[in-house]
mmCIF file of C-alpha atoms and ligand atoms in Angstrom:
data_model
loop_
_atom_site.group_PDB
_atom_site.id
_atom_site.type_symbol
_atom_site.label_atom_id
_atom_site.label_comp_id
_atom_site.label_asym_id
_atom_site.label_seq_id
_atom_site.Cartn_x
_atom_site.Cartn_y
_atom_site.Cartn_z
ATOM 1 C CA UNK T 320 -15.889 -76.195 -21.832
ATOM 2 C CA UNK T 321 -12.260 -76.497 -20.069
ATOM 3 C CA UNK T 322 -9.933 -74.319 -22.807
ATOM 4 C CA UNK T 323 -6.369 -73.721 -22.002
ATOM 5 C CA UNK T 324 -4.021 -71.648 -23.105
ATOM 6 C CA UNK T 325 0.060 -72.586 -23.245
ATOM 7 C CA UNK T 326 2.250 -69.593 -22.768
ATOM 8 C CA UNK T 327 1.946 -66.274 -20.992
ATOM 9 C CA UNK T 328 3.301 -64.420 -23.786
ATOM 10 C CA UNK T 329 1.658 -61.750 -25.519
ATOM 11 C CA UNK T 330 -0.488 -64.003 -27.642
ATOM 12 C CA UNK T 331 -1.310 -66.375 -25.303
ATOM 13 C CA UNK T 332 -2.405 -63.652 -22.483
ATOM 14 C CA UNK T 333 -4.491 -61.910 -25.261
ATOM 15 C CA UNK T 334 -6.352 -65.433 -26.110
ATOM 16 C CA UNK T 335 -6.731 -66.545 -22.654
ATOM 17 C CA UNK T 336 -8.231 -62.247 -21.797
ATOM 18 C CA UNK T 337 -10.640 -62.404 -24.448
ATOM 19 C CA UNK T 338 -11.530 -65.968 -24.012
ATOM 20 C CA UNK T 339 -11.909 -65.404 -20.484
ATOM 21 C CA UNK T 340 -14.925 -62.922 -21.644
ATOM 22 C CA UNK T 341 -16.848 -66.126 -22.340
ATOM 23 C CA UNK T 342 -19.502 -67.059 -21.083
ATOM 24 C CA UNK T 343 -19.939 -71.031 -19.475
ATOM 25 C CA UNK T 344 -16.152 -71.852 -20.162
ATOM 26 C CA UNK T 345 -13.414 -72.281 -17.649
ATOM 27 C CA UNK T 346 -10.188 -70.348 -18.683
ATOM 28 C CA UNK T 347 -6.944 -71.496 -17.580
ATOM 29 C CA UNK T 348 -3.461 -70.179 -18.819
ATOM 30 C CA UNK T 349 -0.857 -72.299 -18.598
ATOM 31 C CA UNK T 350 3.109 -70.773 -17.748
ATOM 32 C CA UNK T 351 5.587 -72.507 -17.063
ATOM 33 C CA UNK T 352 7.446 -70.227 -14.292
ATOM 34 C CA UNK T 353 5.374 -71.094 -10.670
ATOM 35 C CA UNK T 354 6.742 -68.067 -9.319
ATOM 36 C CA UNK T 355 5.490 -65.577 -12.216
ATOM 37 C CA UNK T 356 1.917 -67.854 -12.248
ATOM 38 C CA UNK T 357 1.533 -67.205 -8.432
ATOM 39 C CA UNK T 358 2.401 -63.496 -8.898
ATOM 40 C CA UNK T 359 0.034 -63.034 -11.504
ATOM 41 C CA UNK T 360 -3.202 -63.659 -8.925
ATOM 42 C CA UNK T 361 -5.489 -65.147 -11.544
ATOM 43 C CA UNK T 362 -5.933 -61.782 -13.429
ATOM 44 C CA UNK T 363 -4.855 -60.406 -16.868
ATOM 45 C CA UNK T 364 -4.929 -56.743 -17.766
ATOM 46 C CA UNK T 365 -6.139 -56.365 -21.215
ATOM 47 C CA UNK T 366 -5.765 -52.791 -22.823
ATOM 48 C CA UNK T 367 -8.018 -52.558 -26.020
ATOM 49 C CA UNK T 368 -8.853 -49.133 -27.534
ATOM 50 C CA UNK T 369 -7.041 -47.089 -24.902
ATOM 51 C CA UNK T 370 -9.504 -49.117 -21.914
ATOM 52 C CA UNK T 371 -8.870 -51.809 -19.366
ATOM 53 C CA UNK T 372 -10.141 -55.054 -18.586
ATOM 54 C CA UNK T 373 -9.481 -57.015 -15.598
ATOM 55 C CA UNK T 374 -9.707 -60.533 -16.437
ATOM 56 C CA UNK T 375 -10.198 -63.391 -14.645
ATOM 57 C CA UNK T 376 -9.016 -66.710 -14.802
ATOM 58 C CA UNK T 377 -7.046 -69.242 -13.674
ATOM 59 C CA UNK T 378 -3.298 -69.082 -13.976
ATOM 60 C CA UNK T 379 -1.027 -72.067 -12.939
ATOM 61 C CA UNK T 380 2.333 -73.835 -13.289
ATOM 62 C CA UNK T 381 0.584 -77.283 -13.077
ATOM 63 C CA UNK T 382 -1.238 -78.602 -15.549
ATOM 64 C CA UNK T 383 -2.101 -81.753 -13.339
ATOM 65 C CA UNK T 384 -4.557 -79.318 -11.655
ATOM 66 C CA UNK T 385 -5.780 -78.633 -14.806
ATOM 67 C CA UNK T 386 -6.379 -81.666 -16.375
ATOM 68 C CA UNK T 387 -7.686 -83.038 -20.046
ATOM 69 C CA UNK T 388 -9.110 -79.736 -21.684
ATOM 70 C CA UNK T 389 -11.763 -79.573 -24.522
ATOM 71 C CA UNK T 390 -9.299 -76.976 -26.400
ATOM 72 C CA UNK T 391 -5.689 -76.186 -25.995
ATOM 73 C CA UNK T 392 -3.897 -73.068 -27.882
ATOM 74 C CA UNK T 393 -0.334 -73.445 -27.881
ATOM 75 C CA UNK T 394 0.797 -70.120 -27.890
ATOM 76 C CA UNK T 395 4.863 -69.937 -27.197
ATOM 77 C CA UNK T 396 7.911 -69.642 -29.250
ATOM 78 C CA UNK T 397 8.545 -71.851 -32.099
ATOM 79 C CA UNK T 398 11.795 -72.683 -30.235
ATOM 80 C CA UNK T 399 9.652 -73.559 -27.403
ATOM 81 C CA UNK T 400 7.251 -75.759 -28.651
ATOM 82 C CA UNK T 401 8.385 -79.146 -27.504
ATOM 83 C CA UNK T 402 9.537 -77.837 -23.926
ATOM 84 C CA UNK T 403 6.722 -76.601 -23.357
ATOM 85 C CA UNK T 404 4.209 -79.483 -24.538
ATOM 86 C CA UNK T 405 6.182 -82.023 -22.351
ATOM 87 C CA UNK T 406 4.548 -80.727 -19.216
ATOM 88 C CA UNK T 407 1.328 -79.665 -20.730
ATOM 89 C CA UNK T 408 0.847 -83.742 -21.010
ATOM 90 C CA UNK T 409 -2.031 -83.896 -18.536
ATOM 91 C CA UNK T 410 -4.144 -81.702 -20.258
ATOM 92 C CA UNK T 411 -4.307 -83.764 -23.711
ATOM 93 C CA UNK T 412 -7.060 -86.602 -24.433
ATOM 94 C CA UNK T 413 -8.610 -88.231 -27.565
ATOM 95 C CA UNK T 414 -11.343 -85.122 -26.963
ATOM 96 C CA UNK T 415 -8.544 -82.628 -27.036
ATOM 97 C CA UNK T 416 -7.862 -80.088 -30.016
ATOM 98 C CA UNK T 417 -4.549 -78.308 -29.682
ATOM 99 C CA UNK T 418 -4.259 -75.584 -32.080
ATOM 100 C CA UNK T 419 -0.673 -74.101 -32.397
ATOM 101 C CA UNK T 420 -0.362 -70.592 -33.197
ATOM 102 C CA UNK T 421 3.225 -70.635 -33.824
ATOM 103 C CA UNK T 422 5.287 -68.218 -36.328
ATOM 104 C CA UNK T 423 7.137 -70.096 -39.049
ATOM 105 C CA UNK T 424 6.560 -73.960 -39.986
ATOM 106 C CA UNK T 425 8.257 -76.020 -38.089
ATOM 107 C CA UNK T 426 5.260 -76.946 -35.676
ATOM 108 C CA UNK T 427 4.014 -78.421 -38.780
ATOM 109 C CA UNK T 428 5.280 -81.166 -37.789
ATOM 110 C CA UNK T 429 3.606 -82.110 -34.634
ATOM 111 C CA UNK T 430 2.082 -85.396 -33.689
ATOM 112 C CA UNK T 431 0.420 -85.618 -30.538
ATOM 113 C CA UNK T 432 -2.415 -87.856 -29.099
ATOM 114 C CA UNK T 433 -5.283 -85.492 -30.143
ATOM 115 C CA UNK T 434 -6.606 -83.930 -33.077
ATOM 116 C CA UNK T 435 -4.230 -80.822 -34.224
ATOM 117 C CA UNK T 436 -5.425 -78.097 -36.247
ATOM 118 C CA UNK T 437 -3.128 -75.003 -37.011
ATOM 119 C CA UNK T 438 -4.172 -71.633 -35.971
ATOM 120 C CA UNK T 439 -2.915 -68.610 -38.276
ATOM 121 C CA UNK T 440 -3.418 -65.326 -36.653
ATOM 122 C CA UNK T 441 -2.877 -61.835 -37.404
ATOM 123 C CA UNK T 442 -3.882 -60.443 -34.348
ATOM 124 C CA UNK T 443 -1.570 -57.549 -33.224
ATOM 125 C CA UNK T 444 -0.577 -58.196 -29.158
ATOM 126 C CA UNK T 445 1.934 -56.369 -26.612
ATOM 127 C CA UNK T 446 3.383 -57.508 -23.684
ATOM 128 C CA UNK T 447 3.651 -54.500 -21.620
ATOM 129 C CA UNK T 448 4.528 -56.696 -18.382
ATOM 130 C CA UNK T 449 3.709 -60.387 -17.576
ATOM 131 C CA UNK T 450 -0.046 -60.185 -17.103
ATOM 132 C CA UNK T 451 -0.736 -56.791 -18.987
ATOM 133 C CA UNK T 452 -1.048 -56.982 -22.609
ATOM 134 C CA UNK T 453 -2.136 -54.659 -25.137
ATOM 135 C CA UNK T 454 -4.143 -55.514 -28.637
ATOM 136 C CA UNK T 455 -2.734 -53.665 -31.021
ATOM 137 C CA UNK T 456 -5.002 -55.018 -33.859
ATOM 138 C CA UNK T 457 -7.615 -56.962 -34.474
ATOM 139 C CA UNK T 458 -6.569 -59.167 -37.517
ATOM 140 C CA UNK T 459 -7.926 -62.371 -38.656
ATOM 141 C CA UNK T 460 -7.296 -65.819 -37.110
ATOM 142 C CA UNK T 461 -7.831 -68.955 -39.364
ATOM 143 C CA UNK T 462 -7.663 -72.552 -38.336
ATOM 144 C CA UNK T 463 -7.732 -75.594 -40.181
ATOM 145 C CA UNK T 464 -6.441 -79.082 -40.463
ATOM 146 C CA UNK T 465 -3.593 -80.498 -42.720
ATOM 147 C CA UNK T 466 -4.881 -83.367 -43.499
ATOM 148 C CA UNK T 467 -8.408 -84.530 -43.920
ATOM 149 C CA UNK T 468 -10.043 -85.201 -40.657
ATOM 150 C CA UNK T 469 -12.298 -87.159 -39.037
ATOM 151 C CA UNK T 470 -16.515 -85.333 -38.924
ATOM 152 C CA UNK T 471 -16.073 -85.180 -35.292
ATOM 153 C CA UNK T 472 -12.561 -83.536 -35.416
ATOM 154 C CA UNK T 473 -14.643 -81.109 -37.992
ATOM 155 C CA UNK T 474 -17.288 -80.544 -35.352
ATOM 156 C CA UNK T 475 -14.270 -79.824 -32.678
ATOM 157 C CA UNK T 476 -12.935 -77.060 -35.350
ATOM 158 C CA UNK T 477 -16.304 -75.338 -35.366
ATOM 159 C CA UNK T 478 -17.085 -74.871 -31.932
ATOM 160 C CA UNK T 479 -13.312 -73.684 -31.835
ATOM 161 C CA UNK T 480 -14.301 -71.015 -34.471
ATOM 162 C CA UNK T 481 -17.284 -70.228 -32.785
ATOM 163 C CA UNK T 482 -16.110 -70.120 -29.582
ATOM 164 C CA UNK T 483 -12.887 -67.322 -30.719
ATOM 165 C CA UNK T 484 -15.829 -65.622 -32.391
ATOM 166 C CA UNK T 485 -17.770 -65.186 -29.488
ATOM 167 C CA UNK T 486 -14.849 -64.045 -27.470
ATOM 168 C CA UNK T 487 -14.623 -60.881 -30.144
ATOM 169 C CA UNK T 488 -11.433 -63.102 -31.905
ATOM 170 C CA UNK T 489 -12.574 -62.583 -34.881
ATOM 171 C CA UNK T 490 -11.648 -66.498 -36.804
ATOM 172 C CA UNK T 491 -12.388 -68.597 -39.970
ATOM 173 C CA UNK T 492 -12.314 -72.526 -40.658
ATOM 174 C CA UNK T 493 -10.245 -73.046 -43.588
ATOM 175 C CA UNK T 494 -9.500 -75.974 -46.025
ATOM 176 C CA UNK T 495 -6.279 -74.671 -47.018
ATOM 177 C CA UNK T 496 -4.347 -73.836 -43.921
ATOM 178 C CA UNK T 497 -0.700 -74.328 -45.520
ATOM 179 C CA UNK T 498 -1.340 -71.643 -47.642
ATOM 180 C CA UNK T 499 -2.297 -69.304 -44.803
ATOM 181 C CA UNK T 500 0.339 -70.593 -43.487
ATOM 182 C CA UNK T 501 2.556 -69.439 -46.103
ATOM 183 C CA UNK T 502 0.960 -66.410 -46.274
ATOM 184 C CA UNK T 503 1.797 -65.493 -42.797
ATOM 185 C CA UNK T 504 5.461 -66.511 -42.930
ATOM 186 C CA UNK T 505 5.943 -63.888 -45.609
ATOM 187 C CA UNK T 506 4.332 -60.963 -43.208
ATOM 188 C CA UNK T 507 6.391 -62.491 -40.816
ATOM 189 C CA UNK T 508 9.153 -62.684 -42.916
ATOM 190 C CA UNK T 509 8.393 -58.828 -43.957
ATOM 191 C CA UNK T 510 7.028 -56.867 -40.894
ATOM 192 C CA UNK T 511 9.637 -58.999 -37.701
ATOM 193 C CA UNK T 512 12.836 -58.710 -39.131
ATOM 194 C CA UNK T 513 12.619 -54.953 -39.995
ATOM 195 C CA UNK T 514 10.500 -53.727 -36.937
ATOM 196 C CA UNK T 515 13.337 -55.222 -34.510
ATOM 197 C CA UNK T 516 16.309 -53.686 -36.818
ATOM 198 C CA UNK T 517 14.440 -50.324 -36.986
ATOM 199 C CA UNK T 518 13.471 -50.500 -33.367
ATOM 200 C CA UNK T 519 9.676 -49.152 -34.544
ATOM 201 C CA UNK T 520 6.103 -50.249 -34.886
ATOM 202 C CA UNK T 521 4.447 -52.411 -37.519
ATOM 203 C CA UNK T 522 2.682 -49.313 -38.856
ATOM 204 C CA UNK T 523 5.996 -47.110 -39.397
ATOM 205 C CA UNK T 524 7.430 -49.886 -41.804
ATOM 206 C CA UNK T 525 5.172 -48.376 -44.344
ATOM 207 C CA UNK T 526 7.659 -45.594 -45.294
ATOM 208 C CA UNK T 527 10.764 -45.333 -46.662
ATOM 209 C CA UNK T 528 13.553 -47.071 -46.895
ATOM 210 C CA UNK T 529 12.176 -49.853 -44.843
ATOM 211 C CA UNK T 530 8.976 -50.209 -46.973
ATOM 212 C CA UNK T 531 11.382 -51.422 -50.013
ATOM 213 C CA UNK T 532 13.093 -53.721 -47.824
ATOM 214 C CA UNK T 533 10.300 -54.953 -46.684
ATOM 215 C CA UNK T 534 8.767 -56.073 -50.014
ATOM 216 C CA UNK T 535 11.712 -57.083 -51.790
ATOM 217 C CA UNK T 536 11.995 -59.576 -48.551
ATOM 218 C CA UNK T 537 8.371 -60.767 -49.017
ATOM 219 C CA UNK T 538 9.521 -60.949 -53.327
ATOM 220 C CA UNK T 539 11.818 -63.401 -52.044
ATOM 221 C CA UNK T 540 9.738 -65.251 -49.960
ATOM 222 C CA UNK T 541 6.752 -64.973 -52.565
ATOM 223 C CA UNK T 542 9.086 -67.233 -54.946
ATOM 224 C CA UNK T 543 10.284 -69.621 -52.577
ATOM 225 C CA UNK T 544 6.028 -70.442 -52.065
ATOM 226 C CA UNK T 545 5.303 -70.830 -55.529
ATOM 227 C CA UNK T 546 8.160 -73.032 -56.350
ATOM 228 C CA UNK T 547 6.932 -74.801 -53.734
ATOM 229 C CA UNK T 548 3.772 -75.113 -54.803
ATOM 230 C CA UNK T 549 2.161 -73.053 -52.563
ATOM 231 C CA UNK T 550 -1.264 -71.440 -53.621
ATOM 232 C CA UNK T 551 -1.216 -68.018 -52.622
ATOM 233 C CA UNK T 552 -4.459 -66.099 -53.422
ATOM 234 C CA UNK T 553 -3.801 -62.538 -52.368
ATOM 235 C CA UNK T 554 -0.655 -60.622 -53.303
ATOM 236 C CA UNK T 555 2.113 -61.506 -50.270
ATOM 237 C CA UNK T 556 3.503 -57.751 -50.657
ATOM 238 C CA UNK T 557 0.162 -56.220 -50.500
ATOM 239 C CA UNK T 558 -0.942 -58.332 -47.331
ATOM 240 C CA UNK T 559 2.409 -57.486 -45.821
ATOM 241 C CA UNK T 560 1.577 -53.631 -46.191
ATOM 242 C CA UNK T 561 -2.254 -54.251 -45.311
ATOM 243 C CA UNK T 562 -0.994 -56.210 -42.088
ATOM 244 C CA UNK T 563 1.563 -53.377 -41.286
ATOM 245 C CA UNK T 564 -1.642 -50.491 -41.269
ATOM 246 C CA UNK T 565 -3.663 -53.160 -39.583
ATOM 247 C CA UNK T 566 -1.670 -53.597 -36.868
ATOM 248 C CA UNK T 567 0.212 -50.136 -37.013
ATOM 249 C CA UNK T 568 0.834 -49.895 -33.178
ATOM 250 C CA UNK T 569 1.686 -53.124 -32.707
ATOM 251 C CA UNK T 570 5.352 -53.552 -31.545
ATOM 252 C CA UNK T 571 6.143 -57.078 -33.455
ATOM 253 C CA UNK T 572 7.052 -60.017 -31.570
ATOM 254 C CA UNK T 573 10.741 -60.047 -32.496
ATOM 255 C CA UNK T 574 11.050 -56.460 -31.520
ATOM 256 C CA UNK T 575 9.778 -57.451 -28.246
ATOM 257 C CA UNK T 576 12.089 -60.251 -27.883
ATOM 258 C CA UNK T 577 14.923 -58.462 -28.589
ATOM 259 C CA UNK T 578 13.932 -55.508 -26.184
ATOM 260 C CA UNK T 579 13.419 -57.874 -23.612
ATOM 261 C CA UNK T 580 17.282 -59.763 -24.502
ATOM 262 C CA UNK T 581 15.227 -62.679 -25.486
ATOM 263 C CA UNK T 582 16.349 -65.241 -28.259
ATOM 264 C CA UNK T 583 14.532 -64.295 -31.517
ATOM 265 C CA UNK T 584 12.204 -66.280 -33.870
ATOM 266 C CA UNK T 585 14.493 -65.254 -36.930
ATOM 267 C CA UNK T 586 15.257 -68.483 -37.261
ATOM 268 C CA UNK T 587 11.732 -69.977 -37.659
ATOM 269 C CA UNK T 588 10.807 -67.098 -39.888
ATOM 270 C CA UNK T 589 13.404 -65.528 -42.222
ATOM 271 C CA UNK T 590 15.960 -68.656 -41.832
ATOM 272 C CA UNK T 591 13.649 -71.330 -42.371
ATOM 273 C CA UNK T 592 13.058 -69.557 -45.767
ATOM 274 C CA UNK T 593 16.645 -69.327 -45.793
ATOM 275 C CA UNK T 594 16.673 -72.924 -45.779
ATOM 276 C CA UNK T 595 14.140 -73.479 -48.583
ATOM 277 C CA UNK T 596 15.598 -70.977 -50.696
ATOM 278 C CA UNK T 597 19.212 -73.173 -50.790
ATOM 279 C CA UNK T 598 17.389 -75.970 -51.327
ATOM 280 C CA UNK T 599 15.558 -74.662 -54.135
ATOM 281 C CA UNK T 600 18.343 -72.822 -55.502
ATOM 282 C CA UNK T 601 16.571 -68.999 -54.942
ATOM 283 C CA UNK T 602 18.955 -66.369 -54.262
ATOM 284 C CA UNK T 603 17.865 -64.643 -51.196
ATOM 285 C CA UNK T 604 20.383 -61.545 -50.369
ATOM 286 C CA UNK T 605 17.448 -59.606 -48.651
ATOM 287 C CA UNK T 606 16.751 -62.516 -46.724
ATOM 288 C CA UNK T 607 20.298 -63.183 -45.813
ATOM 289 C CA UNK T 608 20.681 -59.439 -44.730
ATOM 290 C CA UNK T 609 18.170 -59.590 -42.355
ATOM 291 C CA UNK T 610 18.934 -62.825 -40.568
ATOM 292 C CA UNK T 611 22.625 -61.299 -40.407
ATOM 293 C CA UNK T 612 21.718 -58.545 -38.599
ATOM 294 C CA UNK T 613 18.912 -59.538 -36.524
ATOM 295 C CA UNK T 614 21.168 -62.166 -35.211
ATOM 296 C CA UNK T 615 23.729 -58.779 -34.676
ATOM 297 C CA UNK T 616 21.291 -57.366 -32.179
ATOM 298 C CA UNK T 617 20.856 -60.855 -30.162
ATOM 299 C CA UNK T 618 22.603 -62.663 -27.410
ATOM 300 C CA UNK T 619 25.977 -63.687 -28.951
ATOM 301 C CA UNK T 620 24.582 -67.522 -27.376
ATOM 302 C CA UNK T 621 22.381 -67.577 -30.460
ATOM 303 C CA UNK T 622 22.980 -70.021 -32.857
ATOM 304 C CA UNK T 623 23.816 -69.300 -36.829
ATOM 305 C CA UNK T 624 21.740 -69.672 -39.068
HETATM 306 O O1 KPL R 180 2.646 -61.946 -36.189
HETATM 307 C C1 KPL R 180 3.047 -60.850 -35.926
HETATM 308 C C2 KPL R 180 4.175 -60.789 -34.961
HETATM 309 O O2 KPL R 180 4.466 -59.742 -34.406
HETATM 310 O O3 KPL R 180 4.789 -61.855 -34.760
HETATM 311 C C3 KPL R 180 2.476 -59.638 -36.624
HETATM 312 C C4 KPL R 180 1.266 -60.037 -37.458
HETATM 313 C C5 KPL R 180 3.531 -59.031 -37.511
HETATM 314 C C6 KPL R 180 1.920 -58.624 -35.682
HETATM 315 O O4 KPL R 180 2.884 -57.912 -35.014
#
C-alpha cells in the first residue's frame, strides 16, 4: 500500500522510520520545505535503544509525485494543520484514510473528502536534526472514528492498526476516541507546559515541585472533561505520571519548540482548556499560570491567549 506521512517533525519522521520497516508498502514523507526534502536524500536516522537505523524512503516537497495514498498520517502542528493539508490535496481519494495525530482538539473538526479517523498517540519522539529522530518511548497509539462509519471505512481502520502494529507501533482501534482524546489533552496539558518552563525531560517532572504542578494542572483539566461529559476511565493524574516514567527521556514537543524558537502548541493544549474552562465557569489559576509563562519564553509575535 502507498502510506504517507505529512510533516517531518519528530512524530511524523518516527511514523514514516518505523513504517518504512514494512514490508510491501511504499513510504513517502511528505515536508513542505523542497530544500530540507532534497537535503534529506531519502533516508531517516532512527535512534531506538541507544542503536541506529538507516531508513529508507521517499522524501518530497510534491505531493503530485506522490499521488492518492491508501493511508495518510497528518503529523504537524495543530497550528499547521490547514497549511499544510492544502498542498497535500493530491494525495486524498474516496480510498484515502487520513488519520491526524494532532495535540489538542481543534483538528476535530476536519472535513475532508476521505474517511478521517483520529490517531491518539503516546509515543515519546526527538528531533535531534531534520532527518534524525530519537524514540524516547514506546507508548500506545489509538485510532478511531467520531462518528459511526461506514464497514469499509471499519475495514480501512484495521489494516491501519495492523499495519502500525507490524511496523513495532504498537496501536488499538477504539470506539471511544474523544475520550482518548481527552485523556491525552490532560498529559498534554500536564507533562508540555512544565517540561518547556523547567527546560527538562518528561521523566524529571516526577519530582518535586513540578510533580504538584503538574497534577493540580491535570485536576483542572480532569473537571473541565467531566463537566463536559467526557468519560474518562483511568485516573488523568495517574496517566499523566505513568506517561511521564513512560516516556522519561523524552524531551516534550513544546520543549522542543521552544528550544528551537518555534511557536508553541500552548494554545491548542493548555488554552483551549482555557477556553472551556470560561465557558464552563471552572476556575483554572494553574492553567492560567502556565499559558502565562510559556507564552513568556516564546517569540513576542505569539498571539495571547
Ligand atoms: O505528546 C507528547 C508531547 O511531547 O507532545 C508526550 C506524550 C508528552 C511525549 O513527550
Amino acid at each position: 500500500m502507498k502510506i504517507a506521512v505529512i510533516g517531518p517533525g519528530a512524530l511524523g519522521s518516527l511514523f514514516a522510520a518505523y513504517l518504512s520497516r514494512t514490508s510491501g508498502n511504499e513510504i513517502f514523507l511528505l515536508d513542505h520545505d523542497r530544500n530540507r526534502a532534497a537535503g534529506l536524500g531519502n533516508k531517516l536516522l532512527l535512534i531506538d535503544d541507544g542503536q541506529e537505523f538507516t531508513c529508507s524512503l521517499t522524501i518530497t516537497a510534491e505531493a503530485e509525485k506522490i499521488g492518492p495514498a491508501g493511508l495518510v498520517f497528518l503529523c504537524v502542528k495543530a497550528s499547521d494543520v490547514a497549511a499544510a493539508l492544502k498542498p497535500a490535496r493530491p494525495l486524498i481519494s474516496p480510498r484515502t484514510l487520513l488519520i491526524p495525530l494532532e495535540n489538542g482538539i481543534s483538528h476535530l473538526d476536519l472535513s475532508p473528502a476521505c474517511d478521517m479517523a483520529i490517531g491518539v498517540t503516546a509515543q515519546g519522539a526527538t528531533l535531534l536534526e531534520p532527518g534524525r529522530v530519537r524514540h524516547g518511548g514506546n507508548g500506545l497509539t489509538r485510532i478511531g472514528f467520531l462518528r459511526p462509519s461506514s464497514a469499509e471505512a471499519e475495514n480501512k481502520l484495521l489494516n491501519a492498526a495492523g499495519l502500525l502494529n507490524s511496523a513495532g507501533l504498537t496501536t488499538k482501534t477504539s470506539t471511544d476516541i474523544v475520550n482518548h482524546i481527552w485523556a491525552k489533552l490532560l498529559v498534554n496539558v500536564g507533562i508540555n507546559a512544565l517540561t518547556a518552563i523547567y527546560d527538562c525531560p518528561n521523566g524529571e517532572l516526577l519530582q518535586k515541585p513540578a510533580r504538584s504542578q503538574m497534577l493540580a494542572a491535570v485536576k483542572e483539566g480532569e473537571l473541565v472533561a467531566r463537566a463536559r461529559g467526557i468519560n474518562l476511565d483511568n485516573d488523568p493524574q495517574a496517566l499523566a505520571l505513568q506517561v511521564c516514567r513512560d516516556t522519561a527521556a523524552n524531551i516534550s514537543s513544546m520543549l522542543q519548540d521552544v528550544r528551537r524558537g518555534r511557536p508553541t502548541e500552548i494554545a491548542a493544549i493548555n488554552g483551549a482548556l482555557l477556553t472551556e474552562g470560561r465557558r464552563l465557569n471552572i476556575p483554572m489559576p494553574v492553567n492560567e499560570e502556565l499559558v502565562r509563562k510559556v507564552l513568556a519564553l516564546s517569540s513576542p509575535s505569539i498571539q495571547e491567549i
